Amino acid sequence: MAVVVLGGGILFGRDVMALGATGALYASIVDQPGPLDLKARIFALDIAAAAIVTLIASLTGGIPWLLGPFIAAMGFATGMLVAYGKRAVGLGVAAVLALLFGMATHRAPFTVQLVHTAIFAGGGIAYALIALVLNWILDDRIRRLYLGEALLAFSRYIAAKAALYDLAAKQKDSLAALVNAHADLVDRLQSARDMIFSGRRTERRARWIASLIALLDAFDTVLSSDADIETLRASSHHHLMRRLHSLTKYLAEDVQTLGHGLVRRRDTPKCQ
């Protein structure tokens, strides 16, 4: 944002900078770490949609019989975008903001509005290009972070599993925490898959792929023990439950150490 605002202000003046910064702001709403090709498509869709919505809203402003149906259609369309996931929500938010900003513009001839929209789109394109270059430069770091976040989610899942072996804890609360941790882990694993398996395979990327596959195998192993929990809690071998609780708890701490090591760029974190 700073590069777009300062660069636009220096090269084209404050008025142009204000319009360009608005376009960059809309682009920033959907700017999330991810595969380069996916980010490029999302930026293109976001900038194009925001520019079109801004232009139509500015042209229909002050004409209720045109603006009303357009607002209703936009409300329905952005509401339906929620069904397509978190990234689509960002597109919906950008479209709604574009509608609001477009409605607030002063009436002007069509050619003037067209120029303003072009400047607006130019700011968004400038932001997108800078973001894509940074994404390309930091590609390995982003893959590492996605894997680290998946490992940390796995550690939280194992910790929630450990609570089920704790007879002092309420089973209902422990099960609820386990379900929430499982949902979070599945979401993190899907994001890691989308990021780590994308692009041309290099030696460095092959390392993250192998690590993610190992994580998926470990998750399947832990998940397969879910069916034994009810039987174990009903057992009279409380000493076994204490040992399983301690073992699972230490495993969660070790996985957490590995995850923090990846996030903090330590290649060989020490585990218990």
Coordinates of C-alpha atoms in Angstrom, one line a residue:
M1 CA 0.0 0.0 0.0
A2 CA 2.8 2.4 0.9
V3 CA 4.6 1.8 -2.4
V4 CA 1.4 2.4 -4.4
V5 CA 0.4 5.5 -2.5
L6 CA 3.8 7.1 -2.4
G7 CA 4.6 6.1 -6.0
G8 CA 1.3 7.3 -7.3
G9 CA 1.6 10.6 -5.4
I10 CA 5.1 11.3 -6.7
L11 CA 4.4 10.4 -10.3
F12 CA 0.8 11.6 -10.8
G13 CA -0.2 13.8 -8.0
R14 CA -2.4 13.6 -4.9
D15 CA -5.8 13.3 -6.7
V16 CA -4.6 10.4 -8.8
M17 CA -2.9 8.9 -5.8
A18 CA -6.2 8.9 -3.8
L19 CA -8.1 7.0 -6.5
G20 CA -5.2 4.6 -7.0
A21 CA -4.9 4.0 -3.3
T22 CA -8.6 3.1 -3.2
G23 CA -8.1 0.4 -5.8
A24 CA -5.1 -0.9 -4.0
L25 CA -7.2 -1.1 -0.8
Y26 CA -9.7 -3.3 -2.5
A27 CA -6.9 -5.6 -3.8
S28 CA -5.4 -5.8 -0.3
I29 CA -8.7 -7.3 1.1
V30 CA -8.2 -10.6 -0.9
D31 CA -4.4 -10.6 -0.4
Q32 CA -3.6 -13.8 1.4
P33 CA -0.6 -16.1 1.2
G34 CA -1.1 -18.9 -1.3
P35 CA -0.1 -20.4 -4.7
L36 CA 1.1 -17.8 -7.2
D37 CA -1.4 -18.8 -9.9
L38 CA -4.3 -18.8 -7.5
K39 CA -3.4 -15.4 -6.2
A40 CA -3.1 -14.0 -9.7
R41 CA -6.6 -15.3 -10.6
I42 CA -8.2 -13.9 -7.4
F43 CA -6.5 -10.5 -7.9
A44 CA -7.8 -10.3 -11.5
L45 CA -11.3 -11.2 -10.5
D46 CA -11.3 -8.8 -7.5
I47 CA -10.0 -5.8 -9.4
A48 CA -12.3 -6.4 -12.4
A49 CA -15.3 -6.9 -10.2
A50 CA -14.6 -3.9 -8.0
A51 CA -13.9 -1.6 -11.0
I52 CA -17.2 -2.7 -12.7
V53 CA -19.2 -2.3 -9.5
T54 CA -17.7 1.1 -8.8
L55 CA -18.4 2.3 -12.4
I56 CA -22.1 1.1 -12.3
A57 CA -22.7 2.5 -8.8
S58 CA -21.3 5.9 -9.8
L59 CA -23.4 6.0 -12.9
T60 CA -26.6 4.9 -11.2
G61 CA -26.1 7.2 -8.2
G62 CA -29.0 9.6 -7.8
I63 CA -31.3 7.4 -9.9
P64 CA -33.3 5.3 -7.4
W65 CA -35.1 3.1 -9.9
L66 CA -31.7 2.0 -11.2
L67 CA -29.7 2.0 -8.0
G68 CA -32.2 0.1 -5.9
P69 CA -32.3 -3.1 -8.1
F70 CA -28.5 -2.9 -8.5
I71 CA -28.1 -2.9 -4.7
A72 CA -30.5 -5.8 -4.3
A73 CA -28.6 -7.8 -7.0
M74 CA -25.3 -7.0 -5.4
G75 CA -26.5 -8.0 -1.9
F76 CA -27.8 -11.4 -3.3
A77 CA -24.6 -12.1 -5.2
T78 CA -22.2 -11.2 -2.4
G79 CA -24.3 -13.2 0.0
M80 CA -24.0 -16.3 -2.2
L81 CA -20.3 -15.9 -2.4
V82 CA -20.0 -17.1 1.2
A83 CA -20.7 -20.7 0.0
Y84 CA -17.4 -20.7 -1.9
G85 CA -15.0 -20.4 1.1
K86 CA -12.9 -17.8 2.9
R87 CA -11.3 -16.4 -0.2
A88 CA -14.7 -15.8 -1.8
V89 CA -15.8 -13.9 1.3
G90 CA -13.0 -11.4 0.6
L91 CA -14.3 -10.9 -2.9
G92 CA -17.7 -10.2 -1.5
V93 CA -16.4 -7.6 1.0
A94 CA -14.4 -5.9 -1.7
A95 CA -17.6 -5.7 -3.9
V96 CA -19.7 -4.3 -1.1
L97 CA -17.1 -1.6 -0.4
A98 CA -16.8 -0.8 -4.1
L99 CA -20.6 -0.3 -4.1
L100 CA -20.5 2.0 -1.2
F101 CA -17.6 4.1 -2.5
G102 CA -19.2 4.2 -6.0
M103 CA -22.5 5.5 -4.5
A104 CA -20.6 8.3 -2.7
T105 CA -19.0 9.7 -5.8
H106 CA -20.3 12.9 -7.3
R107 CA -22.2 12.9 -10.6
A108 CA -20.0 13.4 -13.6
P109 CA -20.0 12.7 -17.3
F110 CA -19.5 9.1 -18.4
T111 CA -16.0 9.8 -19.8
V112 CA -14.9 11.2 -16.5
Q113 CA -16.2 8.3 -14.6
L114 CA -14.5 6.0 -17.0
V115 CA -11.2 7.7 -16.4
H116 CA -11.7 7.5 -12.6
T117 CA -12.4 3.8 -12.8
A118 CA -9.3 3.2 -14.9
I119 CA -7.2 5.0 -12.3
F120 CA -8.9 3.0 -9.6
A121 CA -8.2 -0.3 -11.5
G122 CA -4.6 0.8 -12.1
G123 CA -4.0 1.2 -8.3
G124 CA -5.3 -2.3 -7.8
I125 CA -3.2 -3.7 -10.6
A126 CA -0.1 -2.0 -9.2
Y127 CA -0.8 -3.5 -5.7
A128 CA -1.4 -6.9 -7.2
L129 CA 1.9 -6.9 -9.2
I130 CA 3.9 -5.9 -6.1
A131 CA 2.1 -8.6 -4.0
L132 CA 2.8 -11.3 -6.6
V133 CA 6.5 -10.4 -6.8
L134 CA 6.8 -10.6 -3.1
N135 CA 4.9 -13.9 -3.1
W136 CA 7.3 -15.3 -5.6
I137 CA 10.3 -14.1 -3.6
L138 CA 9.0 -15.5 -0.3
D139 CA 7.6 -18.7 -1.9
D140 CA 9.7 -21.1 0.2
R141 CA 9.1 -19.2 3.4
I142 CA 5.3 -19.3 2.8
R143 CA 5.4 -23.0 2.2
R144 CA 7.4 -23.4 5.4
L145 CA 4.8 -21.4 7.3
Y146 CA 1.9 -23.3 6.0
L147 CA 3.5 -26.6 7.1
G148 CA 4.4 -25.1 10.5
E149 CA 0.8 -23.9 11.0
A150 CA -0.5 -27.4 10.1
L151 CA 1.9 -29.0 12.6
L152 CA 0.7 -26.6 15.3
A153 CA -2.9 -27.4 14.5
F154 CA -1.9 -31.1 14.7
S155 CA -0.4 -30.5 18.2
R156 CA -3.6 -28.9 19.4
Y157 CA -5.5 -31.9 18.0
I158 CA -3.3 -34.3 19.9
A159 CA -3.6 -32.2 23.1
A160 CA -7.4 -32.4 22.8
K161 CA -7.1 -36.1 22.3
A162 CA -4.9 -36.3 25.5
A163 CA -7.7 -34.6 27.4
L164 CA -10.0 -37.6 26.7
Y165 CA -7.6 -39.9 28.6
D166 CA -7.8 -37.6 31.6
L167 CA -10.5 -39.1 33.8
A168 CA -10.7 -35.9 35.8
A169 CA -11.9 -33.9 32.8
K170 CA -15.6 -33.9 31.7
Q171 CA -16.0 -36.2 28.6
K172 CA -18.5 -33.9 27.0
D173 CA -16.2 -30.8 27.1
S174 CA -13.2 -32.9 26.0
L175 CA -15.2 -34.3 23.0
A176 CA -16.3 -30.8 22.0
A177 CA -12.7 -29.5 22.2
L178 CA -11.6 -32.5 20.1
V179 CA -14.2 -31.8 17.4
N180 CA -13.1 -28.2 17.2
A181 CA -9.5 -29.1 17.0
H182 CA -10.2 -31.7 14.3
A183 CA -12.1 -29.1 12.2
D184 CA -9.2 -26.6 12.5
L185 CA -6.6 -29.2 11.6
V186 CA -8.5 -30.4 8.5
D187 CA -8.8 -26.7 7.4
R188 CA -5.0 -26.2 8.0
L189 CA -4.1 -29.4 6.2
Q190 CA -6.2 -28.4 3.1
S191 CA -4.5 -25.0 3.0
A192 CA -1.1 -26.7 3.3
R193 CA -1.9 -29.1 0.5
D194 CA -3.0 -26.3 -1.8
M195 CA 0.2 -24.4 -1.1
I196 CA 2.9 -27.1 -0.8
F197 CA 1.8 -29.3 -3.8
S198 CA 1.5 -26.4 -6.2
G199 CA 4.1 -25.3 -8.7
R200 CA 7.1 -27.0 -10.2
R201 CA 8.7 -29.5 -7.9
T202 CA 12.2 -28.6 -6.8
E203 CA 14.5 -30.2 -4.2
R204 CA 13.5 -27.7 -1.6
R205 CA 9.8 -28.1 -2.3
A206 CA 10.2 -31.9 -2.3
R207 CA 11.3 -31.6 1.3
W208 CA 8.1 -29.8 2.3
I209 CA 6.0 -32.3 0.3
A210 CA 7.6 -35.3 2.1
S211 CA 7.1 -33.5 5.5
L212 CA 3.4 -32.9 4.7
I213 CA 2.9 -36.5 3.7
A214 CA 4.5 -37.7 6.9
L215 CA 2.1 -35.3 8.8
L216 CA -0.9 -36.8 7.0
D217 CA 0.2 -40.3 7.9
A218 CA 0.7 -39.3 11.5
F219 CA -2.8 -37.7 11.5
D220 CA -4.4 -40.9 10.1
T221 CA -2.6 -43.0 12.8
V222 CA -3.9 -40.8 15.6
L223 CA -7.3 -40.6 14.1
S224 CA -7.6 -44.4 13.9
S225 CA -7.5 -44.5 17.7
D226 CA -10.7 -42.6 18.2
A227 CA -12.8 -45.7 18.4
D228 CA -10.9 -47.0 21.5
I229 CA -11.7 -44.0 23.7
E230 CA -15.1 -45.0 25.0
T231 CA -13.8 -48.5 25.9
L232 CA -10.8 -47.1 27.7
R233 CA -12.7 -44.6 29.7
A234 CA -15.0 -47.3 30.9
S235 CA -12.1 -49.5 31.9
S236 CA -11.0 -50.0 35.5
H237 CA -7.3 -49.7 34.5
H238 CA -6.9 -46.1 35.6
H239 CA -3.1 -46.4 35.6
L240 CA -3.3 -47.2 31.9
M241 CA -5.4 -44.1 31.3
R242 CA -2.8 -42.0 33.2
R243 CA 0.0 -43.3 31.1
L244 CA -1.9 -42.8 27.8
H245 CA -2.7 -39.2 28.9
S246 CA 1.0 -38.5 29.7
L247 CA 2.2 -40.1 26.5
T248 CA -0.3 -38.2 24.3
K249 CA 0.4 -35.0 26.1
Y250 CA 4.1 -35.3 25.6
L251 CA 3.6 -36.2 21.9
A252 CA 1.5 -33.0 21.5
E253 CA 4.3 -30.9 23.1
D254 CA 6.9 -32.5 20.7
V255 CA 4.8 -31.7 17.7
Q256 CA 4.3 -28.2 18.9
T257 CA 8.1 -27.8 19.2
L258 CA 8.5 -29.0 15.6
G259 CA 5.9 -26.6 14.5
H260 CA 7.5 -23.6 16.3
G261 CA 10.8 -24.7 14.9
L262 CA 9.5 -24.4 11.3
V263 CA 7.7 -21.1 12.0
R264 CA 10.8 -19.6 13.6
R265 CA 13.2 -21.0 11.0
R266 CA 14.9 -23.5 13.2
D267 CA 15.7 -26.6 11.1
T268 CA 16.4 -29.1 13.9
P269 CA 14.2 -28.3 17.0
K270 CA 14.8 -30.5 20.0
C271 CA 12.0 -32.7 21.2
Q272 CA 11.5 -34.7 24.3

